[in-house]
mmCIF file of C-alpha atoms and ligand atoms in Angstrom:
data_model
loop_
_atom_site.group_PDB
_atom_site.id
_atom_site.type_symbol
_atom_site.label_atom_id
_atom_site.label_comp_id
_atom_site.label_asym_id
_atom_site.label_seq_id
_atom_site.Cartn_x
_atom_site.Cartn_y
_atom_site.Cartn_z
ATOM 1 C CA MET A 1 42.667 -26.619 -28.399
ATOM 2 C CA SER A 2 40.006 -27.787 -30.884
ATOM 3 C CA ASP A 3 37.359 -25.334 -32.044
ATOM 4 C CA ILE A 4 34.507 -27.565 -30.909
ATOM 5 C CA THR A 5 34.272 -30.395 -28.376
ATOM 6 C CA LEU A 6 31.464 -32.842 -29.125
ATOM 7 C CA ILE A 7 30.221 -34.693 -26.048
ATOM 8 C CA SER A 8 27.788 -37.587 -26.350
ATOM 9 C CA GLY A 9 25.632 -39.321 -23.789
ATOM 10 C CA SER A 10 24.336 -42.679 -24.919
ATOM 11 C CA THR A 11 23.433 -46.198 -23.866
ATOM 12 C CA LEU A 12 23.144 -48.144 -27.100
ATOM 13 C CA GLY A 13 25.046 -45.860 -29.438
ATOM 14 C CA SER A 14 22.449 -43.801 -31.333
ATOM 15 C CA ALA A 15 23.554 -40.473 -29.865
ATOM 16 C CA GLU A 16 27.191 -41.462 -30.414
ATOM 17 C CA TYR A 17 26.537 -42.070 -34.103
ATOM 18 C CA VAL A 18 24.810 -38.704 -34.408
ATOM 19 C CA ALA A 19 27.756 -36.967 -32.711
ATOM 20 C CA GLU A 20 30.222 -38.726 -35.023
ATOM 21 C CA HIS A 21 28.201 -37.734 -38.069
ATOM 22 C CA LEU A 22 28.112 -34.096 -36.958
ATOM 23 C CA GLU A 23 31.839 -34.167 -36.258
ATOM 24 C CA GLU A 24 32.449 -35.204 -39.869
ATOM 25 C CA LYS A 25 30.259 -32.360 -41.113
ATOM 26 C CA LEU A 26 32.039 -29.833 -38.899
ATOM 27 C CA ASN A 27 35.426 -31.033 -40.136
ATOM 28 C CA GLN A 28 34.259 -30.721 -43.742
ATOM 29 C CA VAL A 29 33.593 -27.001 -43.236
ATOM 30 C CA GLY A 30 36.916 -26.412 -41.518
ATOM 31 C CA PHE A 31 36.306 -26.693 -37.767
ATOM 32 C CA THR A 32 38.759 -28.693 -35.696
ATOM 33 C CA THR A 33 37.030 -31.020 -33.271
ATOM 34 C CA GLU A 34 37.466 -33.411 -30.412
ATOM 35 C CA ILE A 35 34.837 -36.005 -29.492
ATOM 36 C CA LEU A 36 34.141 -37.630 -26.160
ATOM 37 C CA HIS A 37 31.612 -40.422 -25.723
ATOM 38 C CA GLY A 38 30.717 -39.827 -22.109
ATOM 39 C CA ALA A 39 32.860 -37.405 -20.166
ATOM 40 C CA GLU A 40 34.063 -36.319 -16.776
ATOM 41 C CA LEU A 41 35.011 -32.829 -15.759
ATOM 42 C CA ASP A 42 38.773 -33.398 -15.599
ATOM 43 C CA GLU A 43 38.817 -34.364 -19.304
ATOM 44 C CA LEU A 44 37.390 -31.039 -20.421
ATOM 45 C CA LYS A 45 38.247 -27.386 -20.792
ATOM 46 C CA CYS A 46 35.317 -25.395 -19.420
ATOM 47 C CA GLU A 47 35.544 -22.742 -22.119
ATOM 48 C CA GLY A 48 35.178 -22.534 -25.875
ATOM 49 C CA ILE A 49 32.392 -24.444 -27.602
ATOM 50 C CA TRP A 50 30.752 -27.717 -26.650
ATOM 51 C CA LEU A 51 28.177 -29.597 -28.689
ATOM 52 C CA ILE A 52 26.194 -31.899 -26.420
ATOM 53 C CA VAL A 53 24.353 -34.807 -28.053
ATOM 54 C CA THR A 54 22.531 -36.976 -25.565
ATOM 55 C CA SER A 55 19.737 -39.505 -25.430
ATOM 56 C CA THR A 56 17.432 -39.952 -22.434
ATOM 57 C CA HIS A 57 17.181 -43.032 -20.246
ATOM 58 C CA GLY A 58 15.467 -44.225 -17.111
ATOM 59 C CA ALA A 59 12.661 -41.793 -16.408
ATOM 60 C CA GLY A 60 13.900 -38.716 -18.211
ATOM 61 C CA GLU A 61 17.518 -39.044 -17.152
ATOM 62 C CA ILE A 62 20.915 -38.289 -18.654
ATOM 63 C CA PRO A 63 22.603 -41.605 -19.636
ATOM 64 C CA ASP A 64 25.071 -43.087 -17.151
ATOM 65 C CA ASN A 65 28.140 -42.258 -19.241
ATOM 66 C CA LEU A 66 27.368 -38.527 -19.146
ATOM 67 C CA LEU A 67 25.786 -38.216 -15.716
ATOM 68 C CA PRO A 68 29.102 -37.836 -13.807
ATOM 69 C CA LEU A 69 29.994 -34.714 -15.804
ATOM 70 C CA PHE A 70 26.726 -32.972 -15.052
ATOM 71 C CA LYS A 71 26.768 -33.990 -11.384
ATOM 72 C CA GLN A 72 30.317 -32.621 -11.084
ATOM 73 C CA ILE A 73 29.370 -29.346 -12.793
ATOM 74 C CA GLU A 74 26.463 -28.859 -10.373
ATOM 75 C CA GLN A 75 28.206 -30.002 -7.206
ATOM 76 C CA GLN A 76 31.420 -28.080 -7.842
ATOM 77 C CA LYS A 77 29.493 -25.007 -9.048
ATOM 78 C CA VAL A 78 31.805 -24.780 -12.046
ATOM 79 C CA ASP A 79 32.085 -21.372 -13.716
ATOM 80 C CA LEU A 80 30.993 -21.836 -17.340
ATOM 81 C CA SER A 81 30.712 -18.173 -18.236
ATOM 82 C CA HIS A 82 33.314 -18.593 -21.002
ATOM 83 C CA LEU A 83 31.508 -21.524 -22.573
ATOM 84 C CA LYS A 84 29.099 -21.584 -25.515
ATOM 85 C CA PHE A 85 27.223 -24.732 -26.380
ATOM 86 C CA GLY A 86 24.778 -26.420 -28.696
ATOM 87 C CA ALA A 87 22.198 -28.890 -27.392
ATOM 88 C CA ILE A 88 20.787 -31.916 -29.203
ATOM 89 C CA GLY A 89 18.613 -34.557 -27.569
ATOM 90 C CA LEU A 90 17.417 -37.935 -28.761
ATOM 91 C CA GLY A 91 14.337 -39.401 -27.162
ATOM 92 C CA SER A 92 11.012 -41.020 -27.732
ATOM 93 C CA LYS A 93 7.616 -39.339 -27.496
ATOM 94 C CA GLU A 94 6.337 -42.615 -26.050
ATOM 95 C CA TYR A 95 7.756 -41.331 -22.748
ATOM 96 C CA ASP A 96 6.206 -38.480 -20.718
ATOM 97 C CA THR A 97 9.740 -37.362 -20.010
ATOM 98 C CA PHE A 98 10.510 -36.792 -23.692
ATOM 99 C CA CYS A 99 14.132 -35.701 -24.135
ATOM 100 C CA GLY A 100 14.492 -35.107 -20.393
ATOM 101 C CA GLY A 101 18.241 -35.761 -20.631
ATOM 102 C CA ILE A 102 19.054 -32.795 -22.844
ATOM 103 C CA VAL A 103 16.533 -30.595 -21.022
ATOM 104 C CA THR A 104 18.416 -31.224 -17.753
ATOM 105 C CA ALA A 105 21.851 -30.844 -19.350
ATOM 106 C CA ASP A 106 20.799 -27.551 -20.971
ATOM 107 C CA ARG A 107 19.483 -26.199 -17.666
ATOM 108 C CA ILE A 108 22.618 -27.150 -15.733
ATOM 109 C CA LEU A 109 24.946 -25.530 -18.286
ATOM 110 C CA GLN A 110 22.911 -22.319 -18.393
ATOM 111 C CA ASP A 111 22.636 -22.217 -14.585
ATOM 112 C CA ARG A 112 26.444 -22.209 -14.468
ATOM 113 C CA GLY A 113 26.677 -19.321 -16.908
ATOM 114 C CA ALA A 114 27.159 -21.039 -20.268
ATOM 115 C CA LYS A 115 25.488 -19.501 -23.316
ATOM 116 C CA ARG A 116 23.424 -21.729 -25.555
ATOM 117 C CA ILE A 117 23.779 -20.975 -29.246
ATOM 118 C CA GLY A 118 20.593 -21.673 -31.179
ATOM 119 C CA ASP A 119 17.531 -23.623 -30.164
ATOM 120 C CA ARG A 120 17.696 -26.941 -28.397
ATOM 121 C CA LEU A 121 17.008 -29.734 -30.887
ATOM 122 C CA GLU A 122 14.847 -32.585 -29.585
ATOM 123 C CA ILE A 123 14.723 -35.533 -31.970
ATOM 124 C CA ASP A 124 11.874 -38.016 -31.623
ATOM 125 C CA VAL A 125 13.386 -41.315 -32.735
ATOM 126 C CA THR A 126 9.926 -42.779 -33.347
ATOM 127 C CA GLU A 127 9.451 -40.132 -36.020
ATOM 128 C CA HIS A 128 13.010 -39.985 -37.366
ATOM 129 C CA GLU A 129 14.406 -43.390 -38.143
ATOM 130 C CA ILE A 130 17.657 -41.696 -39.100
ATOM 131 C CA PRO A 131 18.277 -39.093 -36.369
ATOM 132 C CA GLU A 132 21.357 -37.875 -38.256
ATOM 133 C CA ASP A 133 19.017 -36.241 -40.807
ATOM 134 C CA PRO A 134 17.318 -33.632 -38.560
ATOM 135 C CA ALA A 135 20.619 -33.185 -36.704
ATOM 136 C CA GLU A 136 22.375 -32.282 -39.943
ATOM 137 C CA VAL A 137 19.724 -29.694 -40.849
ATOM 138 C CA TRP A 138 19.998 -28.172 -37.355
ATOM 139 C CA LEU A 139 23.819 -28.120 -37.627
ATOM 140 C CA GLU A 140 23.780 -25.989 -40.773
ATOM 141 C CA ASN A 141 21.894 -23.250 -38.952
ATOM 142 C CA TRP A 142 23.989 -23.669 -35.791
ATOM 143 C CA ILE A 143 27.178 -23.058 -37.760
ATOM 144 C CA ILE A 144 25.754 -19.788 -39.130
ATOM 145 C CA LEU A 145 24.787 -18.697 -35.602
ATOM 146 C CA LEU A 146 28.228 -19.610 -34.271
ATOM 147 C CA LYS A 147 29.979 -17.587 -36.941
ATOM 148 C CA ASN A 148 27.758 -14.566 -36.250
ATOM 149 C CA ASP A 149 27.976 -14.744 -32.464
HETATM 150 C C1 FMN B 201 14.837 -48.078 -20.765
HETATM 151 C C2 FMN B 201 14.636 -46.881 -21.656
HETATM 152 C C3 FMN B 201 14.186 -45.691 -21.098
HETATM 153 C C4 FMN B 201 13.978 -44.569 -21.904
HETATM 154 N N1 FMN B 201 13.511 -43.406 -21.337
HETATM 155 C C5 FMN B 201 13.249 -42.333 -22.126
HETATM 156 C C6 FMN B 201 12.724 -41.141 -21.564
HETATM 157 O O1 FMN B 201 12.489 -41.014 -20.371
HETATM 158 N N2 FMN B 201 12.515 -40.088 -22.397
HETATM 159 C C7 FMN B 201 12.764 -40.146 -23.746
HETATM 160 O O2 FMN B 201 12.534 -39.158 -24.440
HETATM 161 N N3 FMN B 201 13.260 -41.277 -24.304
HETATM 162 C C8 FMN B 201 13.516 -42.369 -23.527
HETATM 163 N N4 FMN B 201 14.018 -43.513 -24.099
HETATM 164 C C9 FMN B 201 14.291 -43.544 -25.551
HETATM 165 C C10 FMN B 201 15.771 -43.361 -25.902
HETATM 166 O O3 FMN B 201 16.234 -42.083 -25.466
HETATM 167 C C11 FMN B 201 15.927 -43.469 -27.405
HETATM 168 O O4 FMN B 201 15.632 -44.794 -27.802
HETATM 169 C C12 FMN B 201 17.309 -43.076 -27.907
HETATM 170 O O5 FMN B 201 17.347 -43.165 -29.316
HETATM 171 C C13 FMN B 201 18.392 -43.999 -27.348
HETATM 172 O O6 FMN B 201 19.642 -43.507 -27.799
HETATM 173 P P1 FMN B 201 21.033 -44.136 -27.304
HETATM 174 O O7 FMN B 201 21.201 -45.453 -27.995
HETATM 175 O O8 FMN B 201 22.055 -43.138 -27.742
HETATM 176 O O9 FMN B 201 20.973 -44.259 -25.817
HETATM 177 C C14 FMN B 201 14.233 -44.646 -23.305
HETATM 178 C C15 FMN B 201 14.681 -45.858 -23.855
HETATM 179 C C16 FMN B 201 14.890 -46.957 -23.055
HETATM 180 C C17 FMN B 201 15.364 -48.249 -23.687
#
């Protein structure tokens, strides 16, 4: 089993690129990883460490490729008490529902018993043309927190 499973939710690829960039960084410091662009419950082990990177679409919603996973987790009341996770959102402050996708995903995981490591990162893509940059800064601190947890 890999140390960290990166899971992206995306429509046009920005969150996927961020997840891929972070995967490279994690590999460089010795973590083994697996990456899933969109996911369903039967593809995942509900333990260990997940890093969720998702944009927001519609009116504050999780993108379609990640929605099934979160619906399944809620509906099947999955036990996530052995799961730790990191949470990164991409969104635009032009919307009232800024980063609603990661806010919902974070709530669902914690409701099912998962433990979030570190703060949730919410990247405003109108402010950060290269969302990989703030994500990389956040990752450095997340790695320290993971090692100390
Ligand atoms: C139709 C549409 C709806 C969107 N809705 C929201 C929203 O409700 N909240 C938000 O923060 N960003 C919203 N966004 C902005 C996207 O989350 C942002 O552009 C993000 O970088 C897209 O990443 P992706 O290519 O990985 O999907 C929306 C964008 C589009 C095109």
